[in-house]
XYZ file of C-alpha atoms in Angstrom:
450
model
C -13.651 -68.669 -88.727
C -12.576 -72.273 -88.332
C -12.623 -73.789 -91.831
C -11.964 -77.434 -92.706
C -11.059 -78.514 -96.250
C -12.052 -81.968 -97.479
C -9.570 -82.665 -100.315
C -7.173 -79.830 -99.454
C -4.531 -80.960 -101.960
C -6.311 -79.832 -105.151
C -4.775 -77.096 -107.289
C -7.461 -74.533 -106.416
C -8.238 -75.956 -102.962
C -4.726 -75.674 -101.528
C -4.354 -72.115 -102.837
C -7.706 -71.151 -101.313
C -6.656 -72.719 -97.999
C -3.428 -70.669 -97.995
C -5.295 -67.472 -98.921
C -7.791 -67.920 -96.070
C -4.940 -68.778 -93.678
C -3.269 -65.493 -94.688
C -6.499 -63.655 -93.849
C -6.338 -65.013 -90.290
C -8.773 -67.937 -90.441
C -8.094 -71.213 -88.622
C -7.532 -73.762 -91.413
C -7.419 -77.574 -91.255
C -7.693 -80.124 -94.029
C -7.611 -83.736 -95.158
C -6.748 -85.638 -98.327
C -5.813 -89.184 -99.260
C -2.884 -88.071 -101.455
C -1.124 -84.733 -101.983
C 1.546 -84.060 -104.595
C 3.819 -81.144 -105.373
C 3.513 -78.237 -105.732
C 0.497 -78.444 -103.394
C 2.415 -80.542 -100.854
C 5.399 -78.216 -100.411
C 3.243 -75.064 -100.390
C 0.887 -76.439 -97.737
C 3.895 -77.527 -95.667
C 5.406 -74.036 -95.932
C 2.322 -72.539 -94.267
C 1.893 -75.329 -91.708
C -1.274 -76.621 -93.395
C -0.094 -80.029 -94.639
C -2.059 -82.823 -92.903
C 0.135 -84.893 -90.588
C -1.407 -88.081 -91.967
C -3.084 -88.768 -95.313
C -6.583 -90.207 -95.348
C -10.093 -89.321 -94.241
C -10.737 -88.976 -90.503
C -14.304 -88.207 -89.327
C -12.976 -87.257 -85.897
C -11.391 -84.171 -87.516
C -14.898 -82.856 -88.219
C -16.328 -81.427 -84.989
C -19.058 -79.018 -83.933
C -16.382 -76.339 -83.508
C -15.962 -76.070 -87.287
C -17.830 -73.158 -88.876
C -17.507 -74.092 -92.541
C -16.545 -77.101 -94.660
C -15.090 -76.518 -98.152
C -15.524 -79.653 -100.249
C -13.230 -80.482 -103.163
C -14.129 -82.468 -106.274
C -11.483 -85.099 -105.463
C -13.549 -86.345 -102.514
C -16.304 -88.884 -103.130
C -19.975 -88.476 -102.276
C -19.679 -91.127 -99.545
C -16.602 -89.544 -97.910
C -16.679 -90.227 -94.151
C -15.700 -86.638 -93.251
C -18.449 -85.293 -95.512
C -21.012 -87.617 -93.900
C -19.929 -86.459 -90.436
C -20.278 -82.794 -91.475
C -23.758 -83.483 -92.835
C -24.762 -85.248 -89.613
C -23.563 -82.255 -87.559
C -25.340 -79.771 -89.831
C -22.158 -77.817 -90.624
C -22.406 -75.443 -93.599
C -20.778 -77.105 -96.643
C -19.524 -75.106 -99.624
C -17.897 -76.084 -102.879
C -14.977 -73.719 -103.491
C -16.817 -71.719 -106.230
C -19.778 -71.311 -103.845
C -17.464 -70.069 -101.112
C -15.703 -67.622 -103.440
C -19.043 -66.207 -104.591
C -20.164 -65.708 -100.976
C -16.888 -63.911 -100.304
C -17.218 -61.669 -103.384
C -20.958 -60.855 -103.470
C -20.235 -57.152 -103.009
C -17.312 -56.989 -105.461
C -17.214 -56.594 -109.239
C -16.800 -60.193 -110.377
C -14.796 -60.763 -113.595
C -15.044 -64.373 -114.842
C -12.920 -65.810 -117.673
C -14.554 -68.846 -119.309
C -14.087 -70.982 -122.411
C -12.961 -74.450 -123.409
C -9.419 -73.231 -123.980
C -7.221 -70.283 -123.044
C -8.966 -69.278 -119.824
C -5.905 -69.866 -117.615
C -3.674 -67.915 -120.013
C -6.148 -65.022 -120.352
C -6.640 -64.818 -116.574
C -2.867 -64.870 -116.119
C -2.405 -62.119 -118.733
C -4.940 -59.916 -116.938
C -3.269 -60.448 -113.569
C 0.177 -59.806 -115.059
C -0.985 -56.446 -116.442
C -2.733 -55.421 -113.217
C 0.284 -56.504 -111.150
C 2.616 -54.540 -113.464
C 0.569 -51.375 -112.915
C 0.170 -52.090 -109.174
C -3.615 -52.366 -109.354
C -4.777 -54.462 -106.390
C -7.470 -57.082 -107.063
C -8.640 -60.368 -105.604
C -8.206 -63.410 -107.860
C -8.343 -67.143 -108.417
C -6.441 -68.791 -111.287
C -5.454 -72.383 -112.012
C -1.747 -71.976 -112.866
C 1.264 -70.538 -111.093
C 2.236 -67.093 -112.377
C 5.632 -65.448 -112.034
C 5.625 -62.809 -109.313
C 2.709 -64.359 -107.380
C 3.187 -66.404 -104.213
C -0.200 -68.136 -104.416
C -2.879 -68.103 -107.090
C -5.836 -67.235 -104.853
C -6.215 -63.923 -103.073
C -9.237 -62.855 -101.031
C -9.449 -59.543 -99.194
C -12.151 -57.366 -97.682
C -11.042 -54.153 -99.370
C -10.394 -54.855 -103.088
C -13.180 -53.825 -105.493
C -12.529 -56.390 -108.255
C -12.070 -60.162 -108.215
C -10.708 -61.970 -111.295
C -11.841 -65.611 -111.549
C -10.940 -68.410 -113.921
C -14.337 -69.903 -114.804
C -14.036 -73.672 -115.098
C -17.003 -75.504 -116.655
C -16.281 -78.727 -114.729
C -18.457 -79.785 -111.773
C -18.335 -77.918 -108.464
C -18.222 -80.794 -105.960
C -19.357 -84.411 -105.451
C -22.670 -83.147 -104.039
C -23.071 -80.127 -106.322
C -23.171 -81.189 -109.979
C -23.407 -77.659 -111.369
C -20.486 -76.365 -113.473
C -18.288 -74.075 -111.399
C -18.693 -71.053 -113.648
C -22.483 -71.095 -113.201
C -22.050 -70.055 -109.566
C -20.075 -66.804 -109.888
C -22.790 -64.539 -111.437
C -20.274 -62.248 -113.154
C -20.579 -58.518 -113.754
C -17.952 -58.835 -116.502
C -17.244 -62.087 -118.364
C -15.167 -63.410 -121.249
C -15.644 -66.573 -123.316
C -12.645 -67.640 -125.410
C -14.332 -70.367 -127.450
C -16.298 -73.602 -127.248
C -14.830 -77.023 -128.074
C -16.394 -80.164 -126.622
C -14.635 -81.487 -123.529
C -15.433 -83.437 -120.330
C -17.365 -86.177 -122.160
C -17.804 -88.020 -118.835
C -20.018 -85.164 -117.608
C -21.380 -83.640 -120.822
C -22.119 -86.664 -123.050
C -23.094 -84.687 -126.159
C -21.763 -81.564 -127.836
C -25.189 -79.949 -127.528
C -25.249 -80.584 -123.778
C -21.773 -79.055 -123.461
C -22.757 -75.923 -125.449
C -25.813 -75.552 -123.219
C -23.507 -74.928 -120.239
C -22.128 -71.817 -121.925
C -25.640 -70.608 -122.731
C -26.453 -70.902 -119.034
C -23.223 -69.077 -118.172
C -24.204 -66.167 -120.438
C -27.606 -65.865 -118.757
C -25.896 -65.941 -115.335
C -24.315 -62.523 -115.992
C -25.868 -59.713 -113.983
C -28.387 -57.569 -115.894
C -26.491 -54.905 -117.830
C -23.256 -56.890 -117.468
C -20.443 -57.018 -120.006
C -19.594 -60.041 -122.173
C -16.321 -60.108 -124.135
C -16.190 -62.988 -126.626
C -14.158 -64.461 -129.480
C -16.303 -63.842 -132.565
C -14.082 -66.133 -134.698
C -15.562 -69.123 -132.880
C -18.699 -69.885 -134.920
C -20.540 -71.814 -132.199
C -19.862 -69.118 -129.612
C -20.729 -66.292 -132.019
C -24.107 -67.893 -132.746
C -24.780 -68.442 -129.055
C -24.021 -64.818 -128.150
C -26.004 -63.364 -131.043
C -29.172 -65.267 -130.145
C -29.160 -64.523 -126.418
C -31.962 -62.251 -125.227
C -30.251 -61.569 -121.915
C -29.780 -57.864 -121.168
C -25.985 -57.541 -121.491
C -23.411 -55.481 -123.424
C -21.445 -57.493 -126.002
C -17.837 -56.847 -127.031
C -16.490 -59.173 -129.767
C -12.754 -59.646 -130.427
C -10.668 -61.438 -133.049
C -7.055 -62.268 -133.960
C -4.955 -59.098 -134.352
C -2.530 -58.448 -137.205
C 0.890 -59.968 -136.517
C 4.178 -61.024 -138.137
C 6.847 -63.591 -137.246
C 10.549 -62.821 -137.760
C 13.448 -65.027 -136.596
C 11.267 -66.914 -134.107
C 9.747 -63.752 -132.578
C 6.101 -62.719 -132.951
C 5.323 -59.023 -133.426
C 1.826 -57.650 -132.873
C 0.511 -54.598 -134.735
C -0.303 -51.751 -132.293
C -1.027 -48.027 -132.687
C 2.639 -47.376 -131.828
C 3.931 -49.864 -134.407
C 5.006 -53.512 -134.253
C 5.672 -54.768 -130.719
C 7.609 -57.987 -129.933
C 5.936 -60.533 -127.638
C 7.245 -63.319 -125.420
C 4.208 -65.485 -126.329
C 3.185 -66.709 -129.764
C 0.537 -68.592 -131.717
C -2.786 -67.425 -133.143
C -4.657 -68.729 -130.095
C -2.419 -66.765 -127.727
C -2.865 -63.588 -129.768
C -6.631 -64.060 -129.508
C -6.154 -64.577 -125.760
C -4.142 -61.355 -125.583
C -6.815 -59.255 -127.278
C -9.493 -60.750 -125.029
C -7.354 -59.866 -121.994
C -6.913 -56.323 -123.345
C -10.692 -55.807 -123.508
C -11.109 -57.016 -119.931
C -8.296 -54.790 -118.672
C -9.851 -51.801 -120.437
C -13.175 -52.489 -118.704
C -11.310 -52.608 -115.394
C -9.656 -49.251 -116.106
C -6.319 -49.953 -117.846
C -5.980 -48.075 -121.139
C -4.661 -49.706 -124.327
C -1.154 -48.195 -124.235
C -0.651 -49.237 -120.610
C -1.896 -52.736 -121.457
C 0.634 -53.186 -124.268
C 3.461 -51.806 -122.115
C 2.741 -54.475 -119.498
C 1.901 -57.432 -121.763
C 5.230 -57.170 -123.620
C 6.909 -58.867 -120.633
C 4.314 -61.643 -120.174
C 6.077 -64.994 -120.618
C 3.078 -67.274 -120.216
C 1.397 -69.238 -117.464
C 3.061 -72.333 -116.028
C 2.811 -75.363 -118.373
C 1.140 -73.269 -121.100
C 3.588 -73.341 -124.013
C 6.334 -73.173 -121.418
C 9.842 -73.052 -122.898
C 11.905 -75.422 -120.760
C 15.171 -75.464 -122.762
C 16.710 -73.666 -125.739
C 19.969 -73.196 -127.589
C 20.680 -71.878 -131.086
C 19.770 -75.252 -132.687
C 16.922 -76.647 -130.562
C 14.003 -75.495 -128.450
C 11.851 -77.637 -126.121
C 8.328 -76.729 -124.993
C 6.020 -78.259 -122.392
C 2.296 -77.609 -122.714
C -0.843 -78.597 -120.800
C -2.725 -79.202 -124.089
C -4.826 -82.369 -124.063
C -8.179 -81.640 -125.729
C -8.309 -81.840 -129.554
C -8.685 -78.094 -130.141
C -5.809 -77.280 -127.771
C -3.534 -79.895 -129.337
C -4.227 -78.619 -132.853
C -3.753 -74.954 -131.900
C -0.553 -75.567 -129.933
C 1.029 -77.785 -132.613
C 0.255 -75.231 -135.335
C 1.560 -72.349 -133.205
C 4.930 -74.017 -132.591
C 5.360 -75.055 -136.239
C 4.474 -71.562 -137.478
C 6.921 -70.000 -135.030
C 9.828 -72.246 -136.112
C 9.031 -72.919 -139.767
C 12.605 -73.849 -140.701
C 12.874 -76.642 -138.123
C 11.262 -80.068 -138.011
C 8.691 -80.359 -135.241
C 8.549 -83.482 -133.045
C 5.192 -83.343 -131.258
C 4.465 -85.775 -128.408
C 0.984 -86.080 -126.921
C -0.088 -88.042 -123.864
C -3.707 -89.194 -123.859
C -4.400 -88.824 -120.158
C -7.903 -87.486 -119.432
C -11.148 -89.478 -119.373
C -12.298 -87.851 -122.610
C -9.039 -88.427 -124.491
C -8.981 -92.122 -123.554
C -12.615 -92.695 -124.535
C -12.992 -94.577 -127.838
C -16.199 -92.663 -128.658
C -14.433 -89.294 -128.273
C -11.152 -90.245 -129.953
C -12.291 -89.268 -133.458
C -12.346 -85.623 -132.305
C -8.524 -85.728 -132.585
C -8.551 -86.169 -136.364
C -5.876 -83.895 -137.845
C -4.856 -82.487 -134.436
C -1.178 -83.423 -135.021
C -1.203 -82.599 -138.730
C 1.321 -79.752 -138.452
C 3.959 -81.949 -136.775
C 6.736 -83.400 -138.953
C 6.946 -86.350 -136.560
C 4.130 -87.230 -134.176
C 4.062 -89.483 -131.116
C 1.129 -90.511 -128.931
C 1.675 -92.028 -125.484
C -1.013 -93.559 -123.314
C -1.074 -95.952 -120.392
C -3.366 -99.022 -120.578
C -3.388 -98.860 -116.755
C -4.877 -95.366 -116.895
C -7.591 -96.630 -119.245
C -8.410 -99.450 -116.801
C -8.442 -97.117 -113.755
C -10.944 -94.860 -115.525
C -13.165 -97.890 -116.237
C -12.910 -97.555 -120.014
C -12.505 -100.165 -122.734
C -8.912 -100.699 -123.825
C -7.784 -98.875 -126.955
C -5.788 -100.446 -129.767
C -2.948 -98.708 -131.609
C -4.932 -99.163 -134.816
C -7.904 -97.261 -133.331
C -5.631 -94.387 -132.348
C -3.951 -94.174 -135.766
C -7.348 -94.204 -137.459
C -8.701 -91.534 -135.119
C -5.769 -89.167 -135.704
C -5.876 -90.013 -139.433
C -2.091 -90.324 -139.532
C -0.582 -93.611 -140.735
C 2.972 -92.827 -139.621
C 1.879 -91.960 -136.072
C 4.250 -93.475 -133.476
C 2.487 -94.921 -130.420
C 3.942 -95.943 -127.048
C 2.180 -97.508 -124.063
C 5.218 -98.166 -121.838
C 6.871 -95.180 -120.085
C 10.382 -96.651 -120.388
C 10.011 -97.251 -124.119
C 8.775 -93.702 -124.673
C 11.652 -92.323 -122.582
C 14.218 -94.375 -124.539
C 12.776 -93.089 -127.821
C 12.903 -89.492 -126.599
C 16.435 -89.647 -125.214
C 17.777 -91.319 -128.352
C 16.168 -88.818 -130.721
C 18.477 -86.461 -132.604
C 17.147 -82.982 -131.795
C 19.556 -80.699 -133.642
C 17.684 -78.210 -135.844
C 14.399 -79.480 -134.389
C 11.652 -78.299 -132.065
C 10.345 -80.674 -129.375
C 6.809 -80.185 -128.071
C 5.577 -82.249 -125.099
C 1.811 -81.979 -124.581
C 0.095 -83.533 -121.583
C -1.943 -82.884 -118.446
C 0.072 -85.786 -116.930
C 3.762 -86.715 -117.016
C 4.087 -89.615 -119.494
C 4.147 -92.195 -116.710
C 6.893 -90.489 -114.711
C 9.060 -88.631 -117.230
C 11.733 -86.495 -115.511
C 11.422 -83.101 -117.208
C 14.699 -81.942 -115.627
C 16.466 -84.655 -117.615
C 14.571 -83.572 -120.739
C 16.171 -80.137 -120.357
C 19.583 -81.817 -120.693
C 18.745 -83.202 -124.145
C 20.188 -80.064 -125.741
């Protein structure tokens, strides 16, 4: 087929484009801006647009399918041309469902942990050379691209994002997959720009549960009270498998999990990651990997990219980078790092970067999120607030929201960088949490701080 991508530079979109290119399809695409790693990967496969922008002349009657990314706007000129020509238009979750209608679809959902759980599952399956199709939102060691679509594989493993599918399809992505097997890691309000109330957000997960095929399997974190209540009251005909945090110990900065063969050291740590691990174990067992084989493989899992990623370490200091930005993720990540390195002071830095995190009405959800840090810093850009069309925040509002008087706040990238590079880090742990980059922080230089 000849397939054209509108907004080819997205994290899922560029991987899907490469996967379809590898399957022999004729792929073209457009975008108004593309950044690394998407840019270099598209260039490697000859799929990088020669010129950035939107060009209706690229959309012709010879195109079989359009795949529309969320980055494009509803009035996009290429989209309008495709609609005028009557070309079939898919969002990427719609396209993936069409491609996997005859496979066993395994969907990993939840407000937090879904990328890590999906990555854990793929790591285990890859270790045991079990071939599956997949789509995941982070780069994983040993994988060239993070989307794979074939004709022959029986299973497809999908990260189930609750955000919207496309500019013209306002359904959450994970409503479209109709899973045979699903996991929900937990529910914590996010995406306030789309789901204005907590109740409305929870409703999306209720719909997801009812989207499972009749007789399907739902694995869920029973320690999450909201999720537990939701699962227990569903009348949908599914099999339910609850999981919870396993027994574990921490010795000399290493986490050991209790297994039938005794304590086993892990590369990952934190209560939330141990919950993720047990959820991944259940899914792998339903796919056909027994418990002993799961533990053998998971012992070497080092984490997904940007998820509690250790970027530098010596015998006095360790530096982590993490994608955490929502309140529940920030709290869980900060606690995990402090618990792992109890004898060191923790300097936790958080960038408020998403629409929700920069919204004054949502800010109170962060109360206590940085409580476990010995020293806490919040960075945000007033320009980012303006671009998102929000009212400007004051430092006083942020301190009140986090309920931490000694909170340090920066709004200028250079000032934050100067603070960071002048900080004495011996016998400390540095945690950098953001879905952005602190206004241009060079993480390679951060590695040289120790």
